[in-house]
mmCIF file of C-alpha atoms in Angstrom:
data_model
loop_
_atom_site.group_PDB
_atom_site.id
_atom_site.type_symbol
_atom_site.label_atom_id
_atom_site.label_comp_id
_atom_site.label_asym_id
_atom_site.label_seq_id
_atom_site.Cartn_x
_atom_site.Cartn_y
_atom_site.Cartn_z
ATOM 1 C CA UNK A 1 -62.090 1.103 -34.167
ATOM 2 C CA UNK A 2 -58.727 1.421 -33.723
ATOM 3 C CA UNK A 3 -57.240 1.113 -30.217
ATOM 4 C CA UNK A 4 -53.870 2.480 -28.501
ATOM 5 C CA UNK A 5 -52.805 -0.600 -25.872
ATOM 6 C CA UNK A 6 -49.852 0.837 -23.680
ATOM 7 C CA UNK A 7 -48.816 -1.952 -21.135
ATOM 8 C CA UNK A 8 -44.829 -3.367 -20.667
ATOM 9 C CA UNK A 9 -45.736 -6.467 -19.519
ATOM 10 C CA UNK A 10 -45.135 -8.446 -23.189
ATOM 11 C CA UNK A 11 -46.703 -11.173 -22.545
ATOM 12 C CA UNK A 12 -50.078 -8.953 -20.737
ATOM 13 C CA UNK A 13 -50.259 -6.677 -23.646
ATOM 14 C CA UNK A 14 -50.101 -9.881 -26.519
ATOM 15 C CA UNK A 15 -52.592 -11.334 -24.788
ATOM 16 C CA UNK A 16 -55.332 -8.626 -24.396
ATOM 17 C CA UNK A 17 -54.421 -7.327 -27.576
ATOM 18 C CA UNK A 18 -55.419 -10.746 -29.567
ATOM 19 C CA UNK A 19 -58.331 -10.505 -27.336
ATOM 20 C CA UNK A 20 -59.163 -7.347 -28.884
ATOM 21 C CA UNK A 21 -58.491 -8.165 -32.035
ATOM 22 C CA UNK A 22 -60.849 -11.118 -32.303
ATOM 23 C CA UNK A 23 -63.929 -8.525 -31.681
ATOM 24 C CA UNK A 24 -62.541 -6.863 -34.813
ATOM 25 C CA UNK A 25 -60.959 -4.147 -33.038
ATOM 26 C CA UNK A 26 -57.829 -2.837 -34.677
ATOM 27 C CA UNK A 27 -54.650 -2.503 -31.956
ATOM 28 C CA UNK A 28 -51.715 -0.911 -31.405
ATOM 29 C CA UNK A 29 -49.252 -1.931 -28.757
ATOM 30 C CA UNK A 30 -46.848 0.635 -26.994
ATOM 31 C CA UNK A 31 -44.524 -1.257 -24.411
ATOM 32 C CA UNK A 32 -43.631 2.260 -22.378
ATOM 33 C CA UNK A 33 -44.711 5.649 -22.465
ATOM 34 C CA UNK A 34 -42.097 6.344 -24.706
ATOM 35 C CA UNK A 35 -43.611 4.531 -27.488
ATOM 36 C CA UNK A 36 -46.500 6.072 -27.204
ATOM 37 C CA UNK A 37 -46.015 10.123 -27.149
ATOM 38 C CA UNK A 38 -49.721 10.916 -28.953
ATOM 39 C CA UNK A 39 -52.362 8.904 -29.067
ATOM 40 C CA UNK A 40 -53.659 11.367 -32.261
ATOM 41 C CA UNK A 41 -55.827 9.065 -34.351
ATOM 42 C CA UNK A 42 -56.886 6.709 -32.012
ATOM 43 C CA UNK A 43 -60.465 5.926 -31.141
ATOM 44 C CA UNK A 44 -59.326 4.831 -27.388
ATOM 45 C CA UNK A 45 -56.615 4.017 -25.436
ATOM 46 C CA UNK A 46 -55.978 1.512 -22.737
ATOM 47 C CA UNK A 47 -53.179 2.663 -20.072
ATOM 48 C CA UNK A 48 -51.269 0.933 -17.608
ATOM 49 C CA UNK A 49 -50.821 2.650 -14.533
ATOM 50 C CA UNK A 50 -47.635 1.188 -13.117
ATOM 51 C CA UNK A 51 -44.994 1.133 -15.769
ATOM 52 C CA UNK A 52 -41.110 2.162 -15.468
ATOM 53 C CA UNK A 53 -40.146 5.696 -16.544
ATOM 54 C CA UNK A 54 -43.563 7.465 -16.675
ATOM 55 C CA UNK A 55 -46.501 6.090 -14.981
ATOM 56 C CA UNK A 56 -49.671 5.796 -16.701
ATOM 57 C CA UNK A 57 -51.633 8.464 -15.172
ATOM 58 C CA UNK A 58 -48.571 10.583 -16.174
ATOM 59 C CA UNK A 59 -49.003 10.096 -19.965
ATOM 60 C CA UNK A 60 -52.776 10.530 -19.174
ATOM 61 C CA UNK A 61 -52.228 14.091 -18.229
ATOM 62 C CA UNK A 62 -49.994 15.326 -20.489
ATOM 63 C CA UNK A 63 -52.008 13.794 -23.159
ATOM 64 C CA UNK A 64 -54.945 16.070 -21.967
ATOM 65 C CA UNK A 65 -52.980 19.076 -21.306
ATOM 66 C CA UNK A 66 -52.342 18.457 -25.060
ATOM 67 C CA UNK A 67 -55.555 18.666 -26.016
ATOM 68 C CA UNK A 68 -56.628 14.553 -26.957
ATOM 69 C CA UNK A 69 -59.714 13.865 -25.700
ATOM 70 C CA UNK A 70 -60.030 9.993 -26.969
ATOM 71 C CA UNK A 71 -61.280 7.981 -23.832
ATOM 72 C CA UNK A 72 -58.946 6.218 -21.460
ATOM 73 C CA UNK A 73 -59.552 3.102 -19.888
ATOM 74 C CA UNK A 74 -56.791 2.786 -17.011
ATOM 75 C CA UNK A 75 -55.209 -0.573 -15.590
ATOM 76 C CA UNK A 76 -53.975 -0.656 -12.283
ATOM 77 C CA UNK A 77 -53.159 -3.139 -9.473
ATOM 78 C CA UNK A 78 -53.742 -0.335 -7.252
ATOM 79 C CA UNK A 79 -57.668 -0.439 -5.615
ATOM 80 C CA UNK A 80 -57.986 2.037 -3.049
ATOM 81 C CA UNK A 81 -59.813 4.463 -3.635
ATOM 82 C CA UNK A 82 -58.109 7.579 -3.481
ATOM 83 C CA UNK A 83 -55.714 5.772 -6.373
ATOM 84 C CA UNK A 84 -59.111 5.728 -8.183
ATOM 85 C CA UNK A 85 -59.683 9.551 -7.878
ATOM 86 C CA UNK A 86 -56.335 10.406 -8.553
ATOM 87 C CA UNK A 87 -56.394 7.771 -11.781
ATOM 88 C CA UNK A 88 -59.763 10.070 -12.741
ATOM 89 C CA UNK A 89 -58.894 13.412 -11.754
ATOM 90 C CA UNK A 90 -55.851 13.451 -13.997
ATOM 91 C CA UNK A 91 -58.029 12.354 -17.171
ATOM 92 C CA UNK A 92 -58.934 8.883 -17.332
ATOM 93 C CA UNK A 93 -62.741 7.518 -18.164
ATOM 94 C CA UNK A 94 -62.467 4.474 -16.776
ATOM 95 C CA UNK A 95 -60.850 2.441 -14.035
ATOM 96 C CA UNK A 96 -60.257 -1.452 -14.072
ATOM 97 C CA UNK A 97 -58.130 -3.286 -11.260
ATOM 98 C CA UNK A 98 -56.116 -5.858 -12.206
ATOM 99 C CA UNK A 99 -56.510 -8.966 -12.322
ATOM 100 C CA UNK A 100 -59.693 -8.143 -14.641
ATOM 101 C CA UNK A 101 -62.109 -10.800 -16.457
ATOM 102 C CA UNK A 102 -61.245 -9.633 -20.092
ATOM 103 C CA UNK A 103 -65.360 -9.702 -20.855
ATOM 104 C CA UNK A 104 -65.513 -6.834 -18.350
ATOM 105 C CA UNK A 105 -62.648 -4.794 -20.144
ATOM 106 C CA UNK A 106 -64.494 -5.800 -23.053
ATOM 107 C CA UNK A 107 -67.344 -4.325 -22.161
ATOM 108 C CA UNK A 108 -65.872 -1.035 -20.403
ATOM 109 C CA UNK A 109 -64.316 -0.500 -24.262
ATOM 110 C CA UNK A 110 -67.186 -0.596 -25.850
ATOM 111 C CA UNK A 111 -69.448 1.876 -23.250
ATOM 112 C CA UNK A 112 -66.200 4.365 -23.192
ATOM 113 C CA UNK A 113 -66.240 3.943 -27.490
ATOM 114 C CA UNK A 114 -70.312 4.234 -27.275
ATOM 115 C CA UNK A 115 -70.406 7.582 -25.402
ATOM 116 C CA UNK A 116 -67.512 8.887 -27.123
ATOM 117 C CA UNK A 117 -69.217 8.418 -30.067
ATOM 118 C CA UNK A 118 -72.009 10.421 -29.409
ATOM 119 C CA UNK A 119 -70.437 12.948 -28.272
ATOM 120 C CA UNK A 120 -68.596 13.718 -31.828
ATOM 121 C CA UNK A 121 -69.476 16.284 -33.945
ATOM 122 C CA UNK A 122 -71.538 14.587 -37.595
ATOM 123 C CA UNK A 123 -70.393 17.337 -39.231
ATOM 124 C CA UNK A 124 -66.313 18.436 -39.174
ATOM 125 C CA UNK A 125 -66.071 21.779 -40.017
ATOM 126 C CA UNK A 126 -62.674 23.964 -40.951
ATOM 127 C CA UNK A 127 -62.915 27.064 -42.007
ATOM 128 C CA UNK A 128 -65.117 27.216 -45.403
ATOM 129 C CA UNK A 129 -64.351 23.267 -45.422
ATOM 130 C CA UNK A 130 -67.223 20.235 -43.878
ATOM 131 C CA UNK A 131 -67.274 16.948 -44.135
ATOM 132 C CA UNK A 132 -70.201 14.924 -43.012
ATOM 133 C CA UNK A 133 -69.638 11.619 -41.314
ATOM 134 C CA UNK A 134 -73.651 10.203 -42.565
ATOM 135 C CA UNK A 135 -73.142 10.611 -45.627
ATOM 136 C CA UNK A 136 -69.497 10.826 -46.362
ATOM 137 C CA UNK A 137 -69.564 13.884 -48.826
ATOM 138 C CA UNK A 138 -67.389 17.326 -48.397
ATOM 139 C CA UNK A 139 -68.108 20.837 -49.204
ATOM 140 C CA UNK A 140 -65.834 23.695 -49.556
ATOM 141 C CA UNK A 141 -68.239 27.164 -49.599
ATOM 142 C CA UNK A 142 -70.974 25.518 -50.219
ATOM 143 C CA UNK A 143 -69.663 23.414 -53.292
ATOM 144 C CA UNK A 144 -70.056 19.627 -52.597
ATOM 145 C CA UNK A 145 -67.176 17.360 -53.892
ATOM 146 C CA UNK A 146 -66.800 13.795 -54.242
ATOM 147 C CA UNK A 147 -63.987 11.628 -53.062
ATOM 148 C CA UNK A 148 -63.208 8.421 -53.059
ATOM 149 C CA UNK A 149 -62.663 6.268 -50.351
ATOM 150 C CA UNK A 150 -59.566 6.719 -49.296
ATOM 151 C CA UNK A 151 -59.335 10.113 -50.072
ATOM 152 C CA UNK A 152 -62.543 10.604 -47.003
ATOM 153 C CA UNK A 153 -60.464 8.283 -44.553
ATOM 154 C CA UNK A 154 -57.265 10.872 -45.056
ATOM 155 C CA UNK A 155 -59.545 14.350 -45.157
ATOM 156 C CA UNK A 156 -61.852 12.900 -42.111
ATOM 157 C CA UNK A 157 -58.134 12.770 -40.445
ATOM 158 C CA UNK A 158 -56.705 15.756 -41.117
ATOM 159 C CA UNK A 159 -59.800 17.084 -39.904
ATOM 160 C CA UNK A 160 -59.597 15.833 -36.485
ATOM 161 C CA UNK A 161 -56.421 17.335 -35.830
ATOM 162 C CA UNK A 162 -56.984 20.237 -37.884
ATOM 163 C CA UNK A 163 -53.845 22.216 -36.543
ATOM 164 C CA UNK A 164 -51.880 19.709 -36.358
ATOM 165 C CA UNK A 165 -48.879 17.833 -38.038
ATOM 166 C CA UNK A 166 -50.350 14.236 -39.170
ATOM 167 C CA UNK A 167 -47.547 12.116 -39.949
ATOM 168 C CA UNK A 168 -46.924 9.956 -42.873
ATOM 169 C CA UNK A 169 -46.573 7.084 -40.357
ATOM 170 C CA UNK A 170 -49.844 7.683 -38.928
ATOM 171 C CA UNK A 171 -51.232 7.786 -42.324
ATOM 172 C CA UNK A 172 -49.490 4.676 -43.573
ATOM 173 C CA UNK A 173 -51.062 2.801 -40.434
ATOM 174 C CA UNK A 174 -54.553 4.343 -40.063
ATOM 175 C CA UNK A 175 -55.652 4.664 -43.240
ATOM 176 C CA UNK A 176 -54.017 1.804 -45.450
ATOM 177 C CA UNK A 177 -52.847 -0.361 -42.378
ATOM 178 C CA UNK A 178 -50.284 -0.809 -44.365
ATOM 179 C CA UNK A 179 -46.107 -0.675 -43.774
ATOM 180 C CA UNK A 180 -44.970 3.056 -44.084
ATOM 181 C CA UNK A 181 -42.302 2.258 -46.815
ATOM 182 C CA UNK A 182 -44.735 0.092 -48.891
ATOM 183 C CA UNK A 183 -47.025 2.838 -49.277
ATOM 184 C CA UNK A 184 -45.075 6.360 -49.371
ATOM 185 C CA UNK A 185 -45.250 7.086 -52.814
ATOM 186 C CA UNK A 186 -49.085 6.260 -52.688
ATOM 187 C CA UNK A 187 -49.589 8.467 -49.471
ATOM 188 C CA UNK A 188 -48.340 11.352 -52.003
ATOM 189 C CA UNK A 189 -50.655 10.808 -54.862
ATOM 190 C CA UNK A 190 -53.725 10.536 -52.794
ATOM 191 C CA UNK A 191 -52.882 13.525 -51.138
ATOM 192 C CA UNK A 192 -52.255 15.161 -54.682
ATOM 193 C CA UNK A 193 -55.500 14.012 -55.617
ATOM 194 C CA UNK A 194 -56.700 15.497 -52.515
ATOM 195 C CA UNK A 195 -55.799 19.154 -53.042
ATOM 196 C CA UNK A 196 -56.935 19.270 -56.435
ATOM 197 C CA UNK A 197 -60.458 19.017 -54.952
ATOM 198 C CA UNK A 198 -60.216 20.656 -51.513
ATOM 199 C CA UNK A 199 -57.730 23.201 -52.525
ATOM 200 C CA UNK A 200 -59.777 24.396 -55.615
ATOM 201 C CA UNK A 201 -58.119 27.674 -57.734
ATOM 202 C CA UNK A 202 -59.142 30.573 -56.149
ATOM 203 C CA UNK A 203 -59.943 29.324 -52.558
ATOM 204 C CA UNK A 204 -57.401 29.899 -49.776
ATOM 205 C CA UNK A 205 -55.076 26.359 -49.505
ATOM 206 C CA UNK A 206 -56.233 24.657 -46.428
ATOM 207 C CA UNK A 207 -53.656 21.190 -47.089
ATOM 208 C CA UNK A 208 -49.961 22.060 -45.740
ATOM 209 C CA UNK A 209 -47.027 19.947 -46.515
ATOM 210 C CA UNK A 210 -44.790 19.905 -43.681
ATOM 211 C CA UNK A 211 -41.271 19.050 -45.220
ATOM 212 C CA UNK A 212 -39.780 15.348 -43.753
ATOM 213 C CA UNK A 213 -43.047 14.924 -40.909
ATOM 214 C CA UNK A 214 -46.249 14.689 -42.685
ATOM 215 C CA UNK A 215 -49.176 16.794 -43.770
ATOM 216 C CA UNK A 216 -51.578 19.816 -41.665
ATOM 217 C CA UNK A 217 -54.605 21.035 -42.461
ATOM 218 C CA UNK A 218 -55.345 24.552 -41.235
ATOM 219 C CA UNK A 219 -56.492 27.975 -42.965
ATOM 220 C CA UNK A 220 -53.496 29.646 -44.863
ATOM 221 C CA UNK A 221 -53.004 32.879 -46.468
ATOM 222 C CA UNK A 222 -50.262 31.928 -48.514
ATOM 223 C CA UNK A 223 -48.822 28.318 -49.737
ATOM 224 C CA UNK A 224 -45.756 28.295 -47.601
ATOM 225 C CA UNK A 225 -44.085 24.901 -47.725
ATOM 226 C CA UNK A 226 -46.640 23.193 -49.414
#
């Protein structure tokens, strides 16, 4: 599970994160809002409420306006309880007042990633495209494809933000975990390899390349930029 930790506090958002990461979670730390425009990809984000610039419950909402529905666990020093209501109102899951035992946190992450979960759709579906999350195979009309593991991790991606531009950066780090520039080239022939099978002769193109951001999948009509 990969995790989106946005907290200034350095030495707060080291600490929690290699808390994290010793229950094998995978984290990402964003010292400001700034750093941390989408949370696209991520299985669940932890916010804190009072940073500089915009606030926590700030990001929260826009990121919801936007569409993201990944749970949010919010930090706050605040306690009263109309903070609490506003903190859930504008799109948080969860509310934890600081200072927290970290087994509490611990456990508030994995209820928010255990209802999330069920609440996912086994089956991703775009246009004539679905991809089954049990057991991992794709069909395209009806036609069932195989792929390889890394090609699943990138088409179960595009998938969840069907629409949307997924960057190479986000690929580089979600699916390899890997530094964007050691990986670019490879990004391009699994995505080749990709096509070939998703994108079969005949059938409408469904991969997009968008030139200099990254990659969208989404019903076309004609091959555009890609």
């Amino acid at each position: 599970m990969h995790i989106l930790l946005v907290e200034d506090d350095h030495k707060a958002a080291r600490l929690l994160a290699r808390g994290l990461e010793e229950e094998g979670f995978r984290v990402q730390v964003a010292h400001g809002a700034h750093e941390a425009a989408t949370p696209a990809g991520f299985d669940l984000a932890i916010l804190d409420w009072m940073m500089p610039g915009k606030d926590g419950v700030t990001l929260c909402a826009e990121w919801r306006q936007a569409g993201h529905e990944l749970p949010v666990l919010m930090l706050t020093a605040r306690d009263a309880v109309a903070d609490r209501i506003t903190g859930l109102n504008t799109g948080a899951d969860d509310y934890l007042t600081k200072p927290f035992v970290f087994d509490e946190l611990l456990a508030r992450v994995r209820a928010l990633l255990r209802r999330f979960d069920r609440a996912q759709p086994a089956v991703l579906k775009v246009a004539d495209l679905a991809l089954d999350s049990r057991t991992r195979t794709a069909t395209r009309s009806g036609a069932s494809f195989a792929l390889t593991a890394k090609e699943y991790a990138l088409l179960d991606l595009l998938m969840r933000h069907a629409g949307a531009v997924v960057t190479r950066l986000q690929l580089a780090e979600q699916v390899w975990h890997a530094d964007l520039i050691a990986i670019d080239n490879l990004i391009d022939v699994h995505i080749k390899n990709l096509r070939r099978k998703v994108d079969t002769p005949g059938a409408a193109p469904l991969i997009e390349t968008v030139r200099g951001r990254g990659f969208r999948l989404a019903p076309q009509t004609d091959t555009g930029d890609a």
